[in-house]
Coordinates of C-alpha atoms in Angstrom, one line a residue:
X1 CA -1.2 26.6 -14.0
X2 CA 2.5 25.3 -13.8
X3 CA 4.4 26.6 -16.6
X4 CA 5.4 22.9 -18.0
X5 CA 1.8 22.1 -18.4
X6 CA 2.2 23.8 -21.5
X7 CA 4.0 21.7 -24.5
X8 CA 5.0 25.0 -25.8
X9 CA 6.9 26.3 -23.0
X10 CA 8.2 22.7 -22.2
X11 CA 9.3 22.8 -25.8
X12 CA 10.9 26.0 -25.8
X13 CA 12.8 24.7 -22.4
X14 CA 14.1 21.9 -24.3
X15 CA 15.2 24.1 -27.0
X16 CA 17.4 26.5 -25.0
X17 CA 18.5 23.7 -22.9
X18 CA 20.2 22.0 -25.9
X19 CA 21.4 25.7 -26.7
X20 CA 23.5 25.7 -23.7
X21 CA 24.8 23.0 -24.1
X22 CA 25.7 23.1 -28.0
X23 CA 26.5 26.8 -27.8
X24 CA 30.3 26.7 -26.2
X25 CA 30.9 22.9 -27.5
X26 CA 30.0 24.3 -31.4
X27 CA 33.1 27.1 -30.5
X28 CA 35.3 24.4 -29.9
X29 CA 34.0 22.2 -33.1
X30 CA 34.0 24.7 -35.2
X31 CA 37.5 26.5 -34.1
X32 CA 39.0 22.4 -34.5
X33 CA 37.2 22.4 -37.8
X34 CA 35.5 19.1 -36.4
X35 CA 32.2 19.4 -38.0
X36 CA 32.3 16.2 -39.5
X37 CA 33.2 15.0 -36.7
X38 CA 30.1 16.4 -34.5
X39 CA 27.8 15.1 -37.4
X40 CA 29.1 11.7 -37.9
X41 CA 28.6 10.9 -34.3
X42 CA 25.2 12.1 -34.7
X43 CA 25.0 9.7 -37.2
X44 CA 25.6 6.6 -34.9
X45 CA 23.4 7.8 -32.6
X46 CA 20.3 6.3 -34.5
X47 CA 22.0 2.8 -34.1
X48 CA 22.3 3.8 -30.2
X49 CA 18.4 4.3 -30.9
X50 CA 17.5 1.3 -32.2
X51 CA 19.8 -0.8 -29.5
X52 CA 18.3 0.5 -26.7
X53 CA 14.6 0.2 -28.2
X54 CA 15.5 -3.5 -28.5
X55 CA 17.2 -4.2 -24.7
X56 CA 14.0 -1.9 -23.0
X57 CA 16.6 0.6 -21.9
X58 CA 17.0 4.5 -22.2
X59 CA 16.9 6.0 -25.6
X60 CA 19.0 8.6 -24.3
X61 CA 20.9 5.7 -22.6
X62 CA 21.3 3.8 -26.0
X63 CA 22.4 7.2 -28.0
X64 CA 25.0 8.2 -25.2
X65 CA 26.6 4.8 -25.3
X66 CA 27.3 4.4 -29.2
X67 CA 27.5 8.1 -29.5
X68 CA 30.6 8.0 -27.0
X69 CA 32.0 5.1 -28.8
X70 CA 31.8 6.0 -32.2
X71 CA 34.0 9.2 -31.4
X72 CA 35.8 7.8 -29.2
X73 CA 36.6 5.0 -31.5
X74 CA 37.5 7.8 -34.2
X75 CA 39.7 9.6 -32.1
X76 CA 42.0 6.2 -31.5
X77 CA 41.8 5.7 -34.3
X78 CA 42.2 9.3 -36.7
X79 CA 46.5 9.1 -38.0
X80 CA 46.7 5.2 -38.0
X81 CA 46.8 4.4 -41.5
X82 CA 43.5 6.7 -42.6
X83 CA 42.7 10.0 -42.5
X84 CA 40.4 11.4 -39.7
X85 CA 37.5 12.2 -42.7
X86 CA 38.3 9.0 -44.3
X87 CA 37.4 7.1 -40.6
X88 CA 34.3 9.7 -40.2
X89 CA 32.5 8.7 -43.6
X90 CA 33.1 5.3 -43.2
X91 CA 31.8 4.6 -39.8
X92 CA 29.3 7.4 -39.3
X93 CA 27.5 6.0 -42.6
X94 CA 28.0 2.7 -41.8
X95 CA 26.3 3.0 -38.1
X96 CA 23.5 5.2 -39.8
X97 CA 22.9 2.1 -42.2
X98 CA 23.1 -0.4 -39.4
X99 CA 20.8 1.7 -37.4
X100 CA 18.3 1.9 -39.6
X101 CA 18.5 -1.8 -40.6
X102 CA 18.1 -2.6 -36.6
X103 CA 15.2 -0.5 -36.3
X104 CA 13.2 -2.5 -39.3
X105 CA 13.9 -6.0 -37.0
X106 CA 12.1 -4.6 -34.0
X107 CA 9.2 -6.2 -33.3
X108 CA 6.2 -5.2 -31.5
X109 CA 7.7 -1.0 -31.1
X110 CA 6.0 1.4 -32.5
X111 CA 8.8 3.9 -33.9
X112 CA 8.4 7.0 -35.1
X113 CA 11.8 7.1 -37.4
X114 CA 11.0 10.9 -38.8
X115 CA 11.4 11.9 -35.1
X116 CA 14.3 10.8 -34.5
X117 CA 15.6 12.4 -37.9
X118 CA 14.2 15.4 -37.8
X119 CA 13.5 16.0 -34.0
X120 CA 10.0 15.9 -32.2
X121 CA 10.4 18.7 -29.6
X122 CA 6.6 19.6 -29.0
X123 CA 6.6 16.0 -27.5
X124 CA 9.5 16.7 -25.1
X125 CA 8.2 15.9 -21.5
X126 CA 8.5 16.2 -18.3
X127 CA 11.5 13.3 -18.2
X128 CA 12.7 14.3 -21.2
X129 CA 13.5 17.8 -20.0
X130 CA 15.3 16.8 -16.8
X131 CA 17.1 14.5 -19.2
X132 CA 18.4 17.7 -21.7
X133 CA 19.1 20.3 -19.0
X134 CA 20.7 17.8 -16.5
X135 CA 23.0 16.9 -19.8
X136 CA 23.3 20.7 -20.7
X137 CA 24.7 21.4 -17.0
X138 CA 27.0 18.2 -17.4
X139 CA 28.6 19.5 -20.6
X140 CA 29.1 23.3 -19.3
X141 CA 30.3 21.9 -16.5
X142 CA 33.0 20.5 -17.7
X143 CA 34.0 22.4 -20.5
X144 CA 34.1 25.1 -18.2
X145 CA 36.4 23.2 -15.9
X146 CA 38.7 22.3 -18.8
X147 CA 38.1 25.6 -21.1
X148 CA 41.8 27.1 -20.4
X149 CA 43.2 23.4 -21.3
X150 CA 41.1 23.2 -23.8
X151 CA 41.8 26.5 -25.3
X152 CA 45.7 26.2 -25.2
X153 CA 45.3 22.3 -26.5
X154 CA 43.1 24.0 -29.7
X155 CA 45.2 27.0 -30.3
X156 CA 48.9 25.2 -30.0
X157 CA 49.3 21.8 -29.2
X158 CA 53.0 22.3 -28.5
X159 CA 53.0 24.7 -26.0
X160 CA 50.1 22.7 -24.2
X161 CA 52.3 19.7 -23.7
X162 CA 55.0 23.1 -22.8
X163 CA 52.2 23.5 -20.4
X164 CA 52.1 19.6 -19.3
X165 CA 48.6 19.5 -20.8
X166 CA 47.8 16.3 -22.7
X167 CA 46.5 17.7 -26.0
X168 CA 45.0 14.2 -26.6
X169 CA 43.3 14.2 -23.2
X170 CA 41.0 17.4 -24.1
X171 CA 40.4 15.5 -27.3
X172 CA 38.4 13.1 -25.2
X173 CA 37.0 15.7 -23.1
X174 CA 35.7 17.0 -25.9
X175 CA 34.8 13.5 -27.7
X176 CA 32.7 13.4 -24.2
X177 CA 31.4 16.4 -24.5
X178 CA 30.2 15.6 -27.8
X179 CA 28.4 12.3 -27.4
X180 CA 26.7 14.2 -24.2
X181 CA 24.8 16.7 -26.6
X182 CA 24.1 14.2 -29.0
X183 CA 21.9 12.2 -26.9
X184 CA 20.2 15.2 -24.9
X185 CA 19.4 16.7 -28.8
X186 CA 18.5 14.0 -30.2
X187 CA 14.6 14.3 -29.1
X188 CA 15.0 18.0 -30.1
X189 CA 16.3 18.3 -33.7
X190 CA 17.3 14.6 -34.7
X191 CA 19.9 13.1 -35.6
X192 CA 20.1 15.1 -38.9
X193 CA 20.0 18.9 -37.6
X194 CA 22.1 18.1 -34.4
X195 CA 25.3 19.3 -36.2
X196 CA 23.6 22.4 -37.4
X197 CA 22.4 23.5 -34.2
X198 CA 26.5 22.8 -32.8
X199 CA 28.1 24.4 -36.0
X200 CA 25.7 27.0 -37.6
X201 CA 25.6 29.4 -34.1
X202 CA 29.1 29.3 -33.6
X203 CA 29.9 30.4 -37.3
X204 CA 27.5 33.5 -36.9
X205 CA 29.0 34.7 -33.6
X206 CA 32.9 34.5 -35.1
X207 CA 32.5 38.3 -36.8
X208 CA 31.1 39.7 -33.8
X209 CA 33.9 37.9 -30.9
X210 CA 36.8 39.5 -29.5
X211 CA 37.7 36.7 -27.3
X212 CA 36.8 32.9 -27.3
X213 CA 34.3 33.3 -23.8
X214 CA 32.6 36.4 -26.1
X215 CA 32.4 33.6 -28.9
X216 CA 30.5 31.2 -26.8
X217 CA 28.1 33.8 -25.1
X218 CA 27.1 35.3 -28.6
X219 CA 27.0 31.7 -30.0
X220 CA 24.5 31.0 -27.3
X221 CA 22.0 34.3 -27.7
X222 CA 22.4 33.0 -31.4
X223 CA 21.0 30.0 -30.6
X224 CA 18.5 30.7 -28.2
X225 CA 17.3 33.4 -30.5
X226 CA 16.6 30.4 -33.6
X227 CA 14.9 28.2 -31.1
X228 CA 12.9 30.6 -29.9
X229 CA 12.1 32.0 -33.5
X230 CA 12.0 28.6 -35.1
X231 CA 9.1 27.4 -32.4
X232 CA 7.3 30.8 -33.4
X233 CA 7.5 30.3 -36.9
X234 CA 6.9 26.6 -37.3
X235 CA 3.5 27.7 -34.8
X236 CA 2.5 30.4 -37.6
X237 CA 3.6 28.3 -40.8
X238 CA 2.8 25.0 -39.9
X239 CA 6.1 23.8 -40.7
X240 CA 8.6 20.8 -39.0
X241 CA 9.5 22.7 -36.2
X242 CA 13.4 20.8 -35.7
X243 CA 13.7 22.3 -39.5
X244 CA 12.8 25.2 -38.7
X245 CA 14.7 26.2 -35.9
X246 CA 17.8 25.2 -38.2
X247 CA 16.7 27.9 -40.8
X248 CA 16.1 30.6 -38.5
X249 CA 19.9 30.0 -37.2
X250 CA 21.1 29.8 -40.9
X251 CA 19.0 32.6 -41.9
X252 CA 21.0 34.9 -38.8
X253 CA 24.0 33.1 -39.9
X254 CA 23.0 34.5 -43.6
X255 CA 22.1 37.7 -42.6
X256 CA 25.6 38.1 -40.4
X257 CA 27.5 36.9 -43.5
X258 CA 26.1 39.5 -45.5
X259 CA 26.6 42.8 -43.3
X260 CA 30.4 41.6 -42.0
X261 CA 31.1 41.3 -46.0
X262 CA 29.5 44.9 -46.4
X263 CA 31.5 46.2 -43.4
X264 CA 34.9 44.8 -44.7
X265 CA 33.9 46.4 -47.9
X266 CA 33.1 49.9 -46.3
X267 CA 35.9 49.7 -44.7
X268 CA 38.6 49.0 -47.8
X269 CA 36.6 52.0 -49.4
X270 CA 37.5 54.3 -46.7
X271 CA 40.8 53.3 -46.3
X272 CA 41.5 54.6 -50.0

């Protein structure tokens, strides 16, 4: 028997595929303290949704598109008269709204919203997985080809243009980036739990990371380790399984918390 004849090892695919490609980006989200940023474009992916149910196109297609301009809109945008938070709450609620106000005009589609919020990975097929790990590779790809910019552009923005890189040109590697996982994940863990799955791994790799490529190889074990346990234990508890993969990362995230605080705390008692 093939191995993707079976929806739990084609869901489990999917899972780590998005984990790839989340994994690294999150570092960079979370080390740019863009987490807003990552779930406001989420957001405007349902609108993407809802566009591209009406034109007969690509949902992934339709999530890309307004995914990509939403952030890149933002980042034009961000120290023009409003504050980059300001500009995410406004548009990322505004597209969620006018996505979900598109969907109710469709006629004749049969839409399962709660997927699309919440994720429906045990229906991932086939397609669907070519889609997600042909996005996955994209993203790596080219964060790894722009990770030293990238790096220098997120750690000091002076000495990148020192450097003659163009700290606003990552930016939009990154807005790419961004709008890339969004539209691979959406079929995964929604629209809602896409930010958690880019932030939440990240944060529980930071304690254990010497160096950023450390960050993004733990952040990634992280995260294949909550899909992996999320599918197993939405299996056993019957339980949303896009949900539950998020609390099995913020349960590791929890549990990391806890022994780094009792470290630090062992270690000021010793040092008396």
């Amino acid at each position: 028997m093939n191995i993707l004849d079976n929806f739990m090892n084609r869901a489990a695919l999917a899972g780590l595929g998005v984990t790839v490609a989340a994994a690294p980006l999150g570092c960079f989200v979370v080390w740019r303290r863009m987490a807003y940023f990552g779930d406001a474009t989420a957001h405007a992916s349902i609108l993407g949704v809802a566009l591209a149910l009406s034109f007969n196109i690509s949902v992934f297609a339709g999530a890309l598109a307004v995914a990509l301009a939403m952030a890149t809109t933002v980042s034009v945008l961000s120290g023009r008269g409003y504050t980059m938070d300001t500009l995410l709450g406004v548009m990322a609620h505004s597209a969620l709204a006018f996505g979900l106000v598109a969907v109710s005009f469709l006629q004749g589609v049969r839409l399962d919203l709660m997927a699309y919020l919440f994720g429906d990975i045990l229906a991932v097929g086939r397609t669907d997985l070519a889609v997600i790990w042909g996005g996955a590779i994209l993203v790596v790809a080219l964060v790894g080809w722009r990770w030293s910019a990238l790096l220098t552009a997120t750690l000091n923005p002076d000495l990148a243009y020192a450097d003659g890189i163009d700290p606003r040109r990552e930016q939009m590697v990154l807005t790419l980036a961004l709008a890339v996982v969004v539209a691979v994940a959406i079929k995964v863990v929604g629209v809602l739990l896409i930010a958690a799955m880019l932030i939440v791994p990240p944060a529980a790799a930071r304690p254990f990371a010497r160096t950023p490529e450390a960050m993004a190889l733990i952040s990634t074990l992280i995260g294949a380790v909550s899909v992996l346990g999320g599918l197993q234990g939405a299996l056993i508890l019957d339980t949303p399984t896009g949900p539950t993969i998020v609390c099995v990362a913020a349960i590791l995230f929890l549990l990391v918390s806890i022994g780094n605080s009792l470290r630090i705390m062992a270690g000021q008692g010793g040092g008396k």
